[in-house]
Coordinates of C-alpha atoms in Angstrom, one line a residue:
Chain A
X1 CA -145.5 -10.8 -52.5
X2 CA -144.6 -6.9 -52.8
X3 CA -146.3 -4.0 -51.4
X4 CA -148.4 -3.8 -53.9
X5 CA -150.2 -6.9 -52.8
X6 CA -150.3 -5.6 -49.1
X7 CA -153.7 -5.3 -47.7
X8 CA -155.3 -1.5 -46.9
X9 CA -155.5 -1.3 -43.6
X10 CA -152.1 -2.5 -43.3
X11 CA -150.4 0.3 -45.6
X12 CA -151.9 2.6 -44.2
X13 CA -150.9 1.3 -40.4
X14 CA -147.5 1.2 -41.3
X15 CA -147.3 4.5 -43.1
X16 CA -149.0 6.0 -39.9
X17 CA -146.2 4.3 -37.6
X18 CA -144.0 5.2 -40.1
X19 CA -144.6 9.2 -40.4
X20 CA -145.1 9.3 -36.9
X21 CA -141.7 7.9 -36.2
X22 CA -139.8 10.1 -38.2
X23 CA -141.4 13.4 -37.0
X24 CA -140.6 12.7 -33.5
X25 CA -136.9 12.3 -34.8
X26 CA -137.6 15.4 -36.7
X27 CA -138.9 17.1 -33.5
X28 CA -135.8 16.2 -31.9
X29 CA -133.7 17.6 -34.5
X30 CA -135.5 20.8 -34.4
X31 CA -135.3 20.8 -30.6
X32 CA -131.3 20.3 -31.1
X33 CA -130.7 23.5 -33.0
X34 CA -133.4 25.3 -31.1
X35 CA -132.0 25.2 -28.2
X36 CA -130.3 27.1 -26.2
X37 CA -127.7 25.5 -23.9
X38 CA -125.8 22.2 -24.7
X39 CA -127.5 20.5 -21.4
X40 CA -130.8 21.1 -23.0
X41 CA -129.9 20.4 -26.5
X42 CA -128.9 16.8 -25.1
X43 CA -132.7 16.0 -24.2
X44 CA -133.5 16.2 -27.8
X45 CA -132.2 13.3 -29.7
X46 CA -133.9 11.3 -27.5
X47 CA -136.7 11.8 -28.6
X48 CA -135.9 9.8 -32.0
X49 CA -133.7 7.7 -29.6
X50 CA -136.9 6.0 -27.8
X51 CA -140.1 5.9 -29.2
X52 CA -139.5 7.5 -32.2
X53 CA -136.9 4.4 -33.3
X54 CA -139.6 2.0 -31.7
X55 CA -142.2 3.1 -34.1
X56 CA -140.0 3.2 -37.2
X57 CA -138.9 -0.7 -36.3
X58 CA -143.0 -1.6 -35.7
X59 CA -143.8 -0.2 -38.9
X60 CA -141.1 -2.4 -40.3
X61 CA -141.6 -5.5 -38.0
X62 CA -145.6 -5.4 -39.6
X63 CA -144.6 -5.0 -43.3
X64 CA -142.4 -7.9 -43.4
X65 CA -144.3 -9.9 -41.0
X66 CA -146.9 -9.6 -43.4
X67 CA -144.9 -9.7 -46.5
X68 CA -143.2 -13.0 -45.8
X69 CA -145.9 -14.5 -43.6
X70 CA -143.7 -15.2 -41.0
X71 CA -143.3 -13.7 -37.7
X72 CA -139.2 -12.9 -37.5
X73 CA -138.9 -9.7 -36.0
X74 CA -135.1 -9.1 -36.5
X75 CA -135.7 -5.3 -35.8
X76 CA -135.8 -6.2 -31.9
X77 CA -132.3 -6.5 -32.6
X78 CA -131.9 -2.6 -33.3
X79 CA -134.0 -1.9 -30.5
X80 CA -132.6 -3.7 -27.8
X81 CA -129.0 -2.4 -28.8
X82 CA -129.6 1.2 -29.3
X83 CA -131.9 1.0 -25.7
X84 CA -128.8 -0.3 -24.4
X85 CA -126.3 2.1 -26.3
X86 CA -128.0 5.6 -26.2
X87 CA -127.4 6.2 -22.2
X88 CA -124.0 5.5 -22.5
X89 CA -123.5 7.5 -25.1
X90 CA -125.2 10.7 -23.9
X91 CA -124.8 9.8 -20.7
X92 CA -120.5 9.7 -21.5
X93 CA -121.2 13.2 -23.3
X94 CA -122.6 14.8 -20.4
X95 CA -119.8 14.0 -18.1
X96 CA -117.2 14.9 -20.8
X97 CA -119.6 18.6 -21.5
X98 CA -119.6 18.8 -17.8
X99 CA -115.6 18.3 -17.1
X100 CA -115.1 20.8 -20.0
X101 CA -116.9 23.2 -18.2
X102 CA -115.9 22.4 -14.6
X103 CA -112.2 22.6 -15.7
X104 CA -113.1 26.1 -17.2
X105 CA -114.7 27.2 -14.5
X106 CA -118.3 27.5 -15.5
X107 CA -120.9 29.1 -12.6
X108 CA -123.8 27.2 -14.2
X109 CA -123.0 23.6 -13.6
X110 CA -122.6 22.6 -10.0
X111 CA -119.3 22.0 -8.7
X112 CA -117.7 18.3 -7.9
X113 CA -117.4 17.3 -4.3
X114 CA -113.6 16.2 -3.6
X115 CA -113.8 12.8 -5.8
X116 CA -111.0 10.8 -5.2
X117 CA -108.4 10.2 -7.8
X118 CA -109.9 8.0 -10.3
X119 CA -108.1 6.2 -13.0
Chain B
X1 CA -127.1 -27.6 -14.8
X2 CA -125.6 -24.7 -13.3
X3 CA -122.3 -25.8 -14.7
X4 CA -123.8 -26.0 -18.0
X5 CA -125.4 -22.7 -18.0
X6 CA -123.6 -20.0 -15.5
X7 CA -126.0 -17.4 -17.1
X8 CA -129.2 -18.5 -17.7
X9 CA -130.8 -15.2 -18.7
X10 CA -128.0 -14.4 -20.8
X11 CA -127.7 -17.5 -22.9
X12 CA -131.4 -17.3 -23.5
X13 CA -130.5 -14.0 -25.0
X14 CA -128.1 -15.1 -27.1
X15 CA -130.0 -17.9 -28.1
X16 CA -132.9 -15.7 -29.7
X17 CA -130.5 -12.6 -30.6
X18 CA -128.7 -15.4 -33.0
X19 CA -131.8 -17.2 -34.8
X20 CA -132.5 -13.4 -35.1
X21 CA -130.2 -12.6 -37.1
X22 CA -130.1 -15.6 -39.0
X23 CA -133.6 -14.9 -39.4
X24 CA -134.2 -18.5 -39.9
X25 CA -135.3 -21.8 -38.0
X26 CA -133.4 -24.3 -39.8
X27 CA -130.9 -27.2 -38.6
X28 CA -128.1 -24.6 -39.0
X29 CA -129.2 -21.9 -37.5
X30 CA -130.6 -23.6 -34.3
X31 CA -126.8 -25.1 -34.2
X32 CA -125.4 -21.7 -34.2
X33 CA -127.8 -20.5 -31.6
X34 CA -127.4 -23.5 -29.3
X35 CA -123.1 -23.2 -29.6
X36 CA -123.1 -19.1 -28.8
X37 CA -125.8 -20.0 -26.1
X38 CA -123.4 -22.4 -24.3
X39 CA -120.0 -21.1 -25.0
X40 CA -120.6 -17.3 -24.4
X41 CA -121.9 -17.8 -20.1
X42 CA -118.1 -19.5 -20.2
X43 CA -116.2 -16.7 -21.4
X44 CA -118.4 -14.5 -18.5
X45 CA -117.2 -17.5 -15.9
X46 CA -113.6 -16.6 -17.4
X47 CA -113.9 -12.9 -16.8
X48 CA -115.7 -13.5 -13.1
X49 CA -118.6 -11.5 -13.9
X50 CA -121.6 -11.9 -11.0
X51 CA -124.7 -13.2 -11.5
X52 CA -127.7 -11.1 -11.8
X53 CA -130.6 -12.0 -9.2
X54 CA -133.7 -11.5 -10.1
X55 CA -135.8 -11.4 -6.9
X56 CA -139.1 -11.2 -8.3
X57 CA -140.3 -11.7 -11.9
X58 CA -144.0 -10.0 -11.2
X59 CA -141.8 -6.7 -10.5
X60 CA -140.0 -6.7 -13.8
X61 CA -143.0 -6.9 -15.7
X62 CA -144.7 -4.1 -12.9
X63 CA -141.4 -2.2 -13.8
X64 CA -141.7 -2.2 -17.8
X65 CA -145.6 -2.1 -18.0
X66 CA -144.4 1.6 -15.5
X67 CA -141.7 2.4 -17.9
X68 CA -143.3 2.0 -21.2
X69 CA -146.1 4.5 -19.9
X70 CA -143.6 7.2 -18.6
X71 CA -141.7 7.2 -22.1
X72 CA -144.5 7.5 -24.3
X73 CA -145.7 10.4 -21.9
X74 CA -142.4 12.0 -21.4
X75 CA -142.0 12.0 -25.1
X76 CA -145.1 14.2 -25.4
X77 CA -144.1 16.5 -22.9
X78 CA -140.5 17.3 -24.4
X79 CA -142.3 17.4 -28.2
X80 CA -144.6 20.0 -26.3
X81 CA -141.3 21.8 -24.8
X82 CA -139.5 21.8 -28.0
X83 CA -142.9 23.0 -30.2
X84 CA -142.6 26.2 -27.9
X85 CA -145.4 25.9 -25.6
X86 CA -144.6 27.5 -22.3
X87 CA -141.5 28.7 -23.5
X88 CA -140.5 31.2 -20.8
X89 CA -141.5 29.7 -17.6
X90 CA -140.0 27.0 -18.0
X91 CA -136.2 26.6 -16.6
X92 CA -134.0 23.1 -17.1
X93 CA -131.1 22.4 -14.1
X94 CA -129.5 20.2 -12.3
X95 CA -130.7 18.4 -9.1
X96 CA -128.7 16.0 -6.7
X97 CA -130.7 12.7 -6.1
X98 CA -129.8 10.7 -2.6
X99 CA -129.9 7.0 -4.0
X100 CA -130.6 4.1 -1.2
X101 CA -129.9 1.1 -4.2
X102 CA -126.2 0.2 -4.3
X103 CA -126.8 -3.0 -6.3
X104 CA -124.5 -2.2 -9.8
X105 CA -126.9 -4.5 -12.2
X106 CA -130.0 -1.7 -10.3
X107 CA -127.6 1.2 -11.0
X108 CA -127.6 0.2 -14.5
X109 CA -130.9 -0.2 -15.5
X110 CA -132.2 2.8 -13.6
X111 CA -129.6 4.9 -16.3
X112 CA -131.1 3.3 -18.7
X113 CA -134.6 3.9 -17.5
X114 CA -133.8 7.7 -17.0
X115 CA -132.0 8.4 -20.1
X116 CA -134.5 6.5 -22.0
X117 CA -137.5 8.9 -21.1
X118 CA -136.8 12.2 -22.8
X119 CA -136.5 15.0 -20.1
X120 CA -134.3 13.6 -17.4
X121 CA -130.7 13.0 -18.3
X122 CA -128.1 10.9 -15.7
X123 CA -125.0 12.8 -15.4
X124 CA -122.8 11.3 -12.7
X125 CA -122.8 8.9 -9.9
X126 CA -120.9 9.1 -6.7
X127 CA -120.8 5.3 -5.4
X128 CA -119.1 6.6 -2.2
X129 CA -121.7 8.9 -1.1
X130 CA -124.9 7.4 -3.4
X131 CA -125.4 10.7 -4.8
X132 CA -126.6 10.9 -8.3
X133 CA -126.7 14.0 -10.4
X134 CA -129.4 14.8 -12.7
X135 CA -130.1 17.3 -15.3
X136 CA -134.0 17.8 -16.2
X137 CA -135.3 19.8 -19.2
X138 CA -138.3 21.0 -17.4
X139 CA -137.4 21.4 -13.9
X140 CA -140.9 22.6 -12.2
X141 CA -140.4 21.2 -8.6
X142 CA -137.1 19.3 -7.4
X143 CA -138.7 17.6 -4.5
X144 CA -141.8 16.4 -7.0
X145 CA -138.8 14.6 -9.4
X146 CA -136.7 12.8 -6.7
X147 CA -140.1 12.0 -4.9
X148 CA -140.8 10.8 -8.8
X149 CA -137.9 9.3 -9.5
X150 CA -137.5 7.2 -5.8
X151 CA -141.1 6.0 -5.3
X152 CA -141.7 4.9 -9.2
X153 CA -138.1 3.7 -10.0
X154 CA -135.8 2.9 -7.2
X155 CA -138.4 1.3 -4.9
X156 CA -139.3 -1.0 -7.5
X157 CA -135.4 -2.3 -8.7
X158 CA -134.6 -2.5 -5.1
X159 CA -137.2 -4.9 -4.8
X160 CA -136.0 -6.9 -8.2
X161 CA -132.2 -7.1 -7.7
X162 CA -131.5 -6.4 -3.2
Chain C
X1 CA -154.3 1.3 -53.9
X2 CA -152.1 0.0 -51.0
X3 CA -148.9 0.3 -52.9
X4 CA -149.7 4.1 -53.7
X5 CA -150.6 4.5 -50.2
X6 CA -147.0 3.4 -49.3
X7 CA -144.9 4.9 -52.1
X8 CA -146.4 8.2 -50.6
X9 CA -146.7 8.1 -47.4
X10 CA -143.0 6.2 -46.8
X11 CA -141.6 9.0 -49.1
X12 CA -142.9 11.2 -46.6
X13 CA -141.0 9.8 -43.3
X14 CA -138.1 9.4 -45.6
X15 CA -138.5 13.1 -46.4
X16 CA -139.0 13.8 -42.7
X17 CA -136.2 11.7 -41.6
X18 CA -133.8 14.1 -44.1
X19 CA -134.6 17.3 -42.9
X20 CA -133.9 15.8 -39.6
X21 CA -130.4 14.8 -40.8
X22 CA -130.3 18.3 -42.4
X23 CA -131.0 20.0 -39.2
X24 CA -128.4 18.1 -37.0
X25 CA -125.8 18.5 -39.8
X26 CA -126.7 22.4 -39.2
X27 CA -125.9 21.6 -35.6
X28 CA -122.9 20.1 -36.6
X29 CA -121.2 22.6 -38.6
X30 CA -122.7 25.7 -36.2
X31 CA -120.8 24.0 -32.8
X32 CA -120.7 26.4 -30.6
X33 CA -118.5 23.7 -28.9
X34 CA -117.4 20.3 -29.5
X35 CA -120.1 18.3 -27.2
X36 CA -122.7 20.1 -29.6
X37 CA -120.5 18.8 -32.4
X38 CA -120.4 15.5 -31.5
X39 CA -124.1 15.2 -30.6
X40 CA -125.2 16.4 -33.7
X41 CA -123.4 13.5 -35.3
X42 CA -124.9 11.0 -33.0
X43 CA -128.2 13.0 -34.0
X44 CA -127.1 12.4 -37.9
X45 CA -126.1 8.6 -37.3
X46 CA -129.7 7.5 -35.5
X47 CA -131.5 9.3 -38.1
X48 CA -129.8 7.9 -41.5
X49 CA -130.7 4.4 -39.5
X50 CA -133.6 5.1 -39.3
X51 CA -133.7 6.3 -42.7
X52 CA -132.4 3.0 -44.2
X53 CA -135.0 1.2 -42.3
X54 CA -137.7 2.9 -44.3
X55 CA -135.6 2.5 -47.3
X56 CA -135.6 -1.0 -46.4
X57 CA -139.8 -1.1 -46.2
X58 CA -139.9 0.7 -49.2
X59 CA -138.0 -1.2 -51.4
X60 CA -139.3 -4.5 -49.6
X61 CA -135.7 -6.3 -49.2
X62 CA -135.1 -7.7 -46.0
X63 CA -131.4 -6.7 -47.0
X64 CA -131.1 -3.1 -45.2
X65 CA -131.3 -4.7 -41.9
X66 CA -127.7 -5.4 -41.8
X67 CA -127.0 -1.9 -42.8
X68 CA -129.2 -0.2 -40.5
X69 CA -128.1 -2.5 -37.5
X70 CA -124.5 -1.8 -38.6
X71 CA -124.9 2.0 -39.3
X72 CA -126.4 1.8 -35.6
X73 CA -123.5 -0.2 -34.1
X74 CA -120.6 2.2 -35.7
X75 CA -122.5 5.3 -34.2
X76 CA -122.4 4.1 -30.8
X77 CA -118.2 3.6 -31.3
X78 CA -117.8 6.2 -32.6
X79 CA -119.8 8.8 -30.6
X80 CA -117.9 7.1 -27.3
X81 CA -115.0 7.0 -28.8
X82 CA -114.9 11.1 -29.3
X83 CA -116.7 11.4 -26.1
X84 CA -113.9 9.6 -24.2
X85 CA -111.7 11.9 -26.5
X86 CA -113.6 15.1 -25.3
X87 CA -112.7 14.1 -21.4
X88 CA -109.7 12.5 -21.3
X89 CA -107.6 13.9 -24.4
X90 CA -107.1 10.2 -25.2
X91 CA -109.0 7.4 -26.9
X92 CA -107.3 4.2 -24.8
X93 CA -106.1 4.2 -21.7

């Protein structure tokens, strides 16, 4: 079975999912280079990060659910990691934009209160 | 059956993350599954890691029935923020949130929960004084988000892990 | 009917999804600084997932999983990996 012999309403449901996916990953693109500070540009990508990635991977979940008549949804998988992965990630780059600008001596970012010695 | 299975939740996991990627019932697979399901928890026992406590179920699903709503309406607002609308009044900073929950496997999930809806950002932790730092793209009212960010999040995990 | 419906409308997102990856390489190359640098890349490797997964739904082979899922897993090290870099100078400790 190919696409081809995919029902209507089904096409179009996971076109929809799918076009609405990607723009919300395109908005947060467009929110990365329009803004103006790094702390705000950070915000962005999550955008394609969280629901944006979730609609993408229902859109695929439906078409091969329905293309192999079997319910397997491996794109969990891709979900569940990169739920897991993207706070650390941003999360890590934060802290290291944040030391960068502590150590430089940035007014903008509040200042660290006396941590101890760590590492 | 505790010896057996150390982390319940966890080999249940791994049991359905395998045939996942498998992506297939069969004999085989089901072996595979079973083996990473019951040799994985011992490699946890090996590295002394402590067993999450899940105090009440009904709270978990309260929890991610809460979360699924606040991401699919904080995604709207920060598509809103980036197509321009109220450009000039609005102002993104930092705010200090006093945390009561000291419970790591809490801590963990509420970064996850904060990162994951667009807008707020988790920065730093302080485990000595419980101090969390957070950076929010649309800061209107500081009280309103760690009034927000207490009552909907942290009351919640403190009731599913303390 | 359905299979013009998806030829179109897939070539769409795919479209979308690479002037995303256009728009973060932009971010890339313009810095100001390194964070920005390195979150544009993180940007760049969510997006060409996501990309492959609509390649993958396109083309109807169950084979692009792997790559997506593996694309995903190699933009996680390696944006930690820099990110570590960033604060502490070194990669391990």
């Amino acid at each position: 079975m190919t696409g081809a012999d995919l029902p209507l309403w089904a096409a179009i449901l996971i076109v929809t999912l799918a076009i609405l996916g990607a723009g919300l990953s395109l908005l947060g693109a467009v929110g990365l280079t329009t803004f103006r500070t790094f702390y705000e540009r950070v915000h962005a990508p999550t955008l394609g990060a969280t629901l944006g990635m979730v609609l993408v991977l229902i859109a695929s979940t439906v078409f091969f659910t329905i293309i192999d008549g079997r319910f397997m949804p491996r794109e969990i998988l891709i979900g569940l990691f990169l739920t897991v992965t993207t706070p650390v990630t941003l999360t890590l780059l934060a802290r290291a934009a944040i030391f960068r600008d502590r150590t430089e001596g940035k007014k903008k970012v509040p200042a660290t209160k006396e941590k101890s010695a760590q590492s | 059956m505790r010896a057996v299975f150390p982390h319940p939740i966890l080999s249940l996991g791994l049991f359905a993350a395998s045939l996942l990627m498998s992506a297939s019932v069969a004999p085989p697979s089901l072996a595979l599954a079973a083996l990473a399901a019951v040799l994985a928890p011992q490699v946890m026992r090996v590295l002394s890691v402590d067993r999450v406590r899940i105090r009440s179920p009904k709270a978990v699903l309260q929890l991610a029935a809460v979360v699924a709503v606040d991401v699919i309406r904080s995604n709207w607002e920060v598509a809103w923020v980036i197509l321009g609308r109220r450009r000039h009044e609005r102002k993104a900073g930092f705010i200090h949130i006093p945390l009561q929950m000291r419970d790591r496997h809490g801590l963990a999930v509420l970064a996850i929960i904060i990162t994951s809806t667009p807008g707020t950002l988790w920065v730093e932790y302080e485990a000595a004084t419980g101090q969390l730092l957070l950076h929010v793209l649309d800061l209107v009212d500081e009280d309103e988000w760690i009034e927000l960010i207490k009552t909907r999040y942290e009351r919640r995990l403190m009731e599913i892990f303390e | 009917m359905s299979a013009l419906v998806l030829a179109w409308g897939l070539g769409l997102a795919q479209l979308m999804l690479v002037a995303a990856m256009g728009l973060t390489a932009w971010r890339i190359a313009r810095g100001p600084r390194a964070q920005d640098r390195i979150l544009g890349m993180d940007a760049l490797y969510l997006n060409a997932m996501l990309l492959i997964v609509v390649f993958g739904i396109r083309t109807g082979s169950p084979l692009y999983f792997e790559a997506a899922l593996i694309i995903g897993m190699l933009g996680f090290a390696a944006t930690v990996a820099l990110a570590k870099f960033l604060m502490r100078g070194e990669v391990i400790e």
